mmCIF file of C-alpha atoms in Angstrom:
data_model
loop_
_atom_site.group_PDB
_atom_site.id
_atom_site.type_symbol
_atom_site.label_atom_id
_atom_site.label_comp_id
_atom_site.label_asym_id
_atom_site.label_seq_id
_atom_site.Cartn_x
_atom_site.Cartn_y
_atom_site.Cartn_z
ATOM 1 C CA VAL A 1 -6.122 18.987 15.354
ATOM 2 C CA THR A 2 -9.485 20.988 16.191
ATOM 3 C CA PRO A 3 -12.552 18.877 16.678
ATOM 4 C CA HIS A 4 -14.609 19.907 13.478
ATOM 5 C CA LEU A 5 -11.091 18.559 11.107
ATOM 6 C CA LYS A 6 -11.169 14.979 13.907
ATOM 7 C CA LYS A 7 -14.688 14.687 12.647
ATOM 8 C CA THR A 8 -14.069 15.655 9.294
ATOM 9 C CA LEU A 9 -10.568 13.596 9.147
ATOM 10 C CA GLU A 10 -12.454 10.074 10.397
ATOM 11 C CA ILE A 11 -15.063 10.717 8.056
ATOM 12 C CA GLU A 12 -12.828 10.574 5.294
ATOM 13 C CA ILE A 13 -10.678 7.737 6.756
ATOM 14 C CA ASN A 14 -14.031 5.716 7.051
ATOM 15 C CA ASN A 15 -15.006 6.583 3.455
ATOM 16 C CA TYR A 16 -11.327 5.810 2.524
ATOM 17 C CA GLU A 17 -11.319 2.112 4.423
ATOM 18 C CA LYS A 18 -15.026 0.961 3.673
ATOM 19 C CA PRO A 19 -13.937 -0.693 0.319
ATOM 20 C CA ILE A 20 -10.449 -2.076 1.706
ATOM 21 C CA LYS A 21 -12.373 -3.677 4.098
ATOM 22 C CA GLU A 22 -14.164 -5.496 1.587
ATOM 23 C CA LEU A 23 -11.342 -7.675 1.826
ATOM 24 C CA ILE A 24 -12.299 -8.757 5.608
ATOM 25 C CA GLY A 25 -13.390 -12.400 5.373
ATOM 26 C CA LYS A 26 -11.676 -13.294 2.263
ATOM 27 C CA SER A 27 -8.156 -15.135 1.538
ATOM 28 C CA ILE A 28 -5.777 -14.290 -1.120
ATOM 29 C CA SER A 29 -5.476 -16.893 -3.873
ATOM 30 C CA ASP A 30 -3.157 -14.838 -6.032
ATOM 31 C CA VAL A 31 -0.250 -11.820 -5.868
ATOM 32 C CA ASN A 32 1.100 -9.966 -9.195
ATOM 33 C CA TYR A 33 3.405 -7.193 -9.033
ATOM 34 C CA TYR A 34 3.550 -4.839 -11.610
ATOM 35 C CA GLU A 35 6.166 -2.602 -12.167
ATOM 36 C CA ILE A 36 8.215 -0.347 -14.789
ATOM 37 C CA ASP A 37 9.922 -2.724 -17.400
ATOM 38 C CA TYR A 38 13.826 -2.284 -16.577
ATOM 39 C CA GLY A 39 14.661 -5.865 -18.319
ATOM 40 C CA GLU A 40 14.605 -7.260 -14.624
ATOM 41 C CA PRO A 41 12.950 -7.064 -11.640
ATOM 42 C CA PHE A 42 13.794 -4.905 -9.064
ATOM 43 C CA TRP A 43 10.881 -5.296 -6.461
ATOM 44 C CA ASP A 44 12.492 -8.409 -4.129
ATOM 45 C CA GLU A 45 14.770 -6.306 -1.551
ATOM 46 C CA SER A 46 14.463 -9.442 0.833
ATOM 47 C CA GLU A 47 13.099 -7.484 4.018
ATOM 48 C CA TYR A 48 10.571 -5.740 2.174
ATOM 49 C CA HIS A 49 9.324 -5.520 -1.673
ATOM 50 C CA SER A 50 9.359 -2.248 -3.535
ATOM 51 C CA LEU A 51 7.448 -1.870 -6.702
ATOM 52 C CA ASP A 52 7.660 1.069 -9.164
ATOM 53 C CA PHE A 53 3.790 0.633 -9.408
ATOM 54 C CA GLY A 54 1.405 -1.490 -7.834
ATOM 55 C CA ILE A 55 0.300 -4.936 -5.970
ATOM 56 C CA GLU A 56 -2.750 -6.849 -7.533
ATOM 57 C CA LEU A 57 -4.223 -8.985 -5.134
ATOM 58 C CA ILE A 58 -6.755 -11.893 -6.366
ATOM 59 C CA THR A 59 -9.221 -13.573 -3.746
ATOM 60 C CA ASP A 60 -10.558 -16.668 -3.246
ATOM 61 C CA ASP A 61 -13.827 -15.655 -5.056
ATOM 62 C CA ARG A 62 -11.725 -14.703 -8.302
ATOM 63 C CA GLU A 63 -12.520 -10.757 -7.455
ATOM 64 C CA LYS A 64 -9.162 -8.716 -8.086
ATOM 65 C CA TYR A 65 -8.261 -5.467 -6.098
ATOM 66 C CA TYR A 66 -5.039 -3.415 -6.266
ATOM 67 C CA PHE A 67 -2.821 -0.787 -4.499
ATOM 68 C CA VAL A 68 -1.025 1.414 -6.393
ATOM 69 C CA TRP A 69 0.198 4.887 -5.522
ATOM 70 C CA GLY A 70 -2.027 7.468 -6.505
ATOM 71 C CA SER A 71 -3.211 10.990 -5.967
ATOM 72 C CA GLU A 72 -6.368 10.902 -5.050
ATOM 73 C CA TYR A 73 -5.389 12.911 -1.631
ATOM 74 C CA THR A 74 -1.928 14.489 -2.598
ATOM 75 C CA GLN A 75 0.918 13.434 -5.380
ATOM 76 C CA TYR A 76 1.662 10.568 -3.852
ATOM 77 C CA ASP A 77 -1.097 8.336 -1.566
ATOM 78 C CA VAL A 78 -1.839 4.677 -1.498
ATOM 79 C CA LYS A 79 -4.437 4.389 -3.765
ATOM 80 C CA PHE A 80 -6.951 1.280 -3.551
ATOM 81 C CA LYS A 81 -9.554 -0.041 -5.875
ATOM 82 C CA LYS A 82 -11.179 -3.283 -6.798
ATOM 83 C CA GLY A 83 -11.156 -4.334 -10.373
ATOM 84 C CA GLU A 84 -8.221 -4.221 -13.099
ATOM 85 C CA ILE A 85 -4.917 -2.805 -12.465
ATOM 86 C CA LEU A 86 -4.218 -2.744 -16.121
ATOM 87 C CA ASP A 87 -7.283 -0.095 -16.019
ATOM 88 C CA VAL A 88 -4.770 2.346 -14.362
ATOM 89 C CA PHE A 89 -1.411 0.533 -16.021
ATOM 90 C CA SER A 90 -1.093 -1.387 -18.844
ATOM 91 C CA PRO A 91 1.815 -2.961 -21.022
ATOM 92 C CA GLU A 92 1.787 -0.074 -23.434
ATOM 93 C CA ASN A 93 2.944 2.176 -20.384
ATOM 94 C CA ASN A 94 5.981 -0.313 -20.459
ATOM 95 C CA ALA A 95 4.428 -2.317 -17.432
ATOM 96 C CA LYS A 96 5.995 -5.953 -16.451
ATOM 97 C CA LYS A 97 4.167 -8.135 -14.303
ATOM 98 C CA TYR A 98 5.437 -10.364 -11.952
ATOM 99 C CA ASN A 99 3.586 -13.460 -10.281
ATOM 100 C CA ALA A 100 4.623 -13.508 -6.529
ATOM 101 C CA LYS A 101 2.430 -16.326 -5.055
ATOM 102 C CA GLU A 102 5.694 -18.394 -5.040
ATOM 103 C CA ASN A 103 7.607 -15.991 -3.157
ATOM 104 C CA GLN A 104 8.870 -17.065 0.421
ATOM 105 C CA ASN A 105 6.913 -14.102 1.978
ATOM 106 C CA TRP A 106 3.866 -14.710 0.294
ATOM 107 C CA THR A 107 3.603 -18.563 0.586
ATOM 108 C CA GLU A 108 2.348 -18.306 4.447
ATOM 109 C CA LEU A 109 -0.175 -15.748 3.718
ATOM 110 C CA ILE A 110 -1.986 -17.589 0.610
ATOM 111 C CA GLY A 111 -4.884 -18.838 1.360
ATOM 112 C CA GLU A 112 -5.378 -16.970 4.932
ATOM 113 C CA LYS A 113 -8.541 -15.206 5.829
ATOM 114 C CA ILE A 114 -8.081 -11.735 6.312
ATOM 115 C CA CYS A 115 -9.395 -10.435 9.887
ATOM 116 C CA GLY A 116 -8.485 -6.729 10.113
ATOM 117 C CA ILE A 117 -7.586 -3.605 7.872
ATOM 118 C CA GLU A 118 -6.278 -0.355 9.076
ATOM 119 C CA SER A 119 -5.111 2.517 7.310
ATOM 120 C CA PHE A 120 -2.553 5.015 8.594
ATOM 121 C CA TRP A 121 -2.753 8.996 7.174
ATOM 122 C CA SER A 122 0.262 11.490 7.461
ATOM 123 C CA TYR A 123 0.139 15.022 6.349
ATOM 124 C CA TRP A 124 2.157 17.512 4.861
ATOM 125 C CA SER A 125 2.296 21.215 4.835
ATOM 126 C CA LEU A 126 4.549 24.116 3.477
ATOM 127 C CA ILE A 127 6.747 26.308 5.287
ATOM 128 C CA ASN A 128 5.177 29.105 6.746
ATOM 129 C CA GLU A 129 1.566 27.545 6.224
ATOM 130 C CA LYS A 130 -0.730 26.148 8.936
ATOM 131 C CA GLU A 131 -3.295 24.397 7.041
ATOM 132 C CA ARG A 132 -2.243 20.719 6.851
ATOM 133 C CA ASN A 133 -2.797 18.281 3.586
ATOM 134 C CA TYR A 134 -3.791 14.607 5.184
ATOM 135 C CA TYR A 135 -3.327 11.417 3.107
ATOM 136 C CA PRO A 136 -3.554 7.779 3.302
ATOM 137 C CA GLN A 137 0.413 6.785 3.904
ATOM 138 C CA ASP A 138 0.317 3.202 4.962
ATOM 139 C CA VAL A 139 -2.450 0.287 4.926
ATOM 140 C CA ARG A 140 -1.524 -2.956 7.255
ATOM 141 C CA ILE A 141 -3.899 -6.033 6.383
ATOM 142 C CA GLU A 142 -3.899 -8.697 9.322
ATOM 143 C CA PHE A 143 -4.646 -12.359 8.810
ATOM 144 C CA GLU A 144 -6.195 -15.074 10.881
ATOM 145 C CA ASN A 145 -2.675 -16.822 11.311
ATOM 146 C CA GLY A 146 -1.206 -13.911 13.169
ATOM 147 C CA LYS A 147 0.739 -12.462 9.983
ATOM 148 C CA GLU A 148 0.338 -8.905 9.022
ATOM 149 C CA ILE A 149 1.424 -6.878 5.782
ATOM 150 C CA TRP A 150 1.794 -3.069 5.604
ATOM 151 C CA ILE A 151 1.580 -1.526 2.117
ATOM 152 C CA SER A 152 3.000 1.966 1.801
ATOM 153 C CA ALA A 153 3.562 4.718 -0.806
ATOM 154 C CA PHE A 154 7.093 4.611 -0.053
ATOM 155 C CA GLU A 155 10.625 4.303 -1.468
ATOM 156 C CA ILE A 156 14.122 2.910 0.087
ATOM 157 C CA ARG A 157 16.911 4.564 -1.820
ATOM 158 C CA ASP A 158 20.248 4.677 -1.039
ATOM 159 C CA GLU A 159 19.382 3.440 2.466
ATOM 160 C CA THR A 160 17.422 6.685 2.490
ATOM 161 C CA ASN A 161 13.942 6.498 3.406
ATOM 162 C CA PHE A 162 11.336 8.688 1.406
ATOM 163 C CA GLY A 163 7.566 8.667 2.027
ATOM 164 C CA MET A 164 4.808 10.220 -0.446
ATOM 165 C CA GLN A 165 6.652 8.156 -3.512
ATOM 166 C CA ASP A 166 5.732 6.646 -6.711
ATOM 167 C CA HIS A 167 6.136 3.076 -5.382
ATOM 168 C CA ILE A 168 4.305 0.662 -3.234
ATOM 169 C CA THR A 169 6.579 -1.008 -0.883
ATOM 170 C CA ILE A 170 5.090 -4.137 1.233
ATOM 171 C CA PHE A 171 6.583 -4.943 4.874
ATOM 172 C CA PHE A 172 6.012 -8.547 5.684
ATOM 173 C CA ASP A 173 6.366 -7.970 9.939
ATOM 174 C CA LYS A 174 6.605 -5.733 12.130
ATOM 175 C CA GLN A 175 9.475 -5.167 13.273
ATOM 176 C CA THR A 176 10.633 -4.314 9.713
ATOM 177 C CA ALA A 177 7.356 -1.948 9.267
ATOM 178 C CA GLU A 178 8.628 -0.066 12.374
ATOM 179 C CA LYS A 179 12.415 -0.047 11.550
ATOM 180 C CA TYR A 180 11.058 2.183 8.842
ATOM 181 C CA ASN A 181 8.325 3.880 10.781
ATOM 182 C CA ILE A 182 5.785 2.677 8.530
ATOM 183 C CA GLY A 183 2.148 2.420 10.400
ATOM 184 C CA LYS A 184 2.581 5.300 13.071
ATOM 185 C CA LYS A 185 1.419 8.216 11.400
ATOM 186 C CA ASN A 186 -2.079 8.048 12.245
ATOM 187 C CA VAL A 187 -3.263 11.364 12.750
ATOM 188 C CA VAL A 188 -6.779 11.077 14.305
#
């Protein structure tokens, strides 16, 4: 990475993280998952949750934030926004909402203050192409009780892992995140 590209990427990463870091100091009071309605939920895979759309976090001050797979930097990246997730995905689009607050993975996070946020970027390039296309692949959120979650544009199908996917996958511990190489792709 050239010094100029490194500086440009640092600015891009700071601009991406700035709205997410608004969560620091807040605590999550409720969690909703949104996925395409397959008639039953498919998101709970015990060691991770994989959503065929995204996650909405409601904070203690009643603000709403969401992570979905997006296309701001590349076809499938991690998109973060403050506001209503239903602005981008709605029941008319065959969306189903699942409240995950009582799920055992969330019970020890609800009410805990967020104390750190970090994004991890990756890149892709075409064969025989020197130019790299950088994008946010993973976001790590750290809580005051020492717990962490990783939110990734990632899918696991038939025991095969795929980054840059139209899924948002949430990992609830460092060991599981490392098992799937989540949070190791920071490029600067």
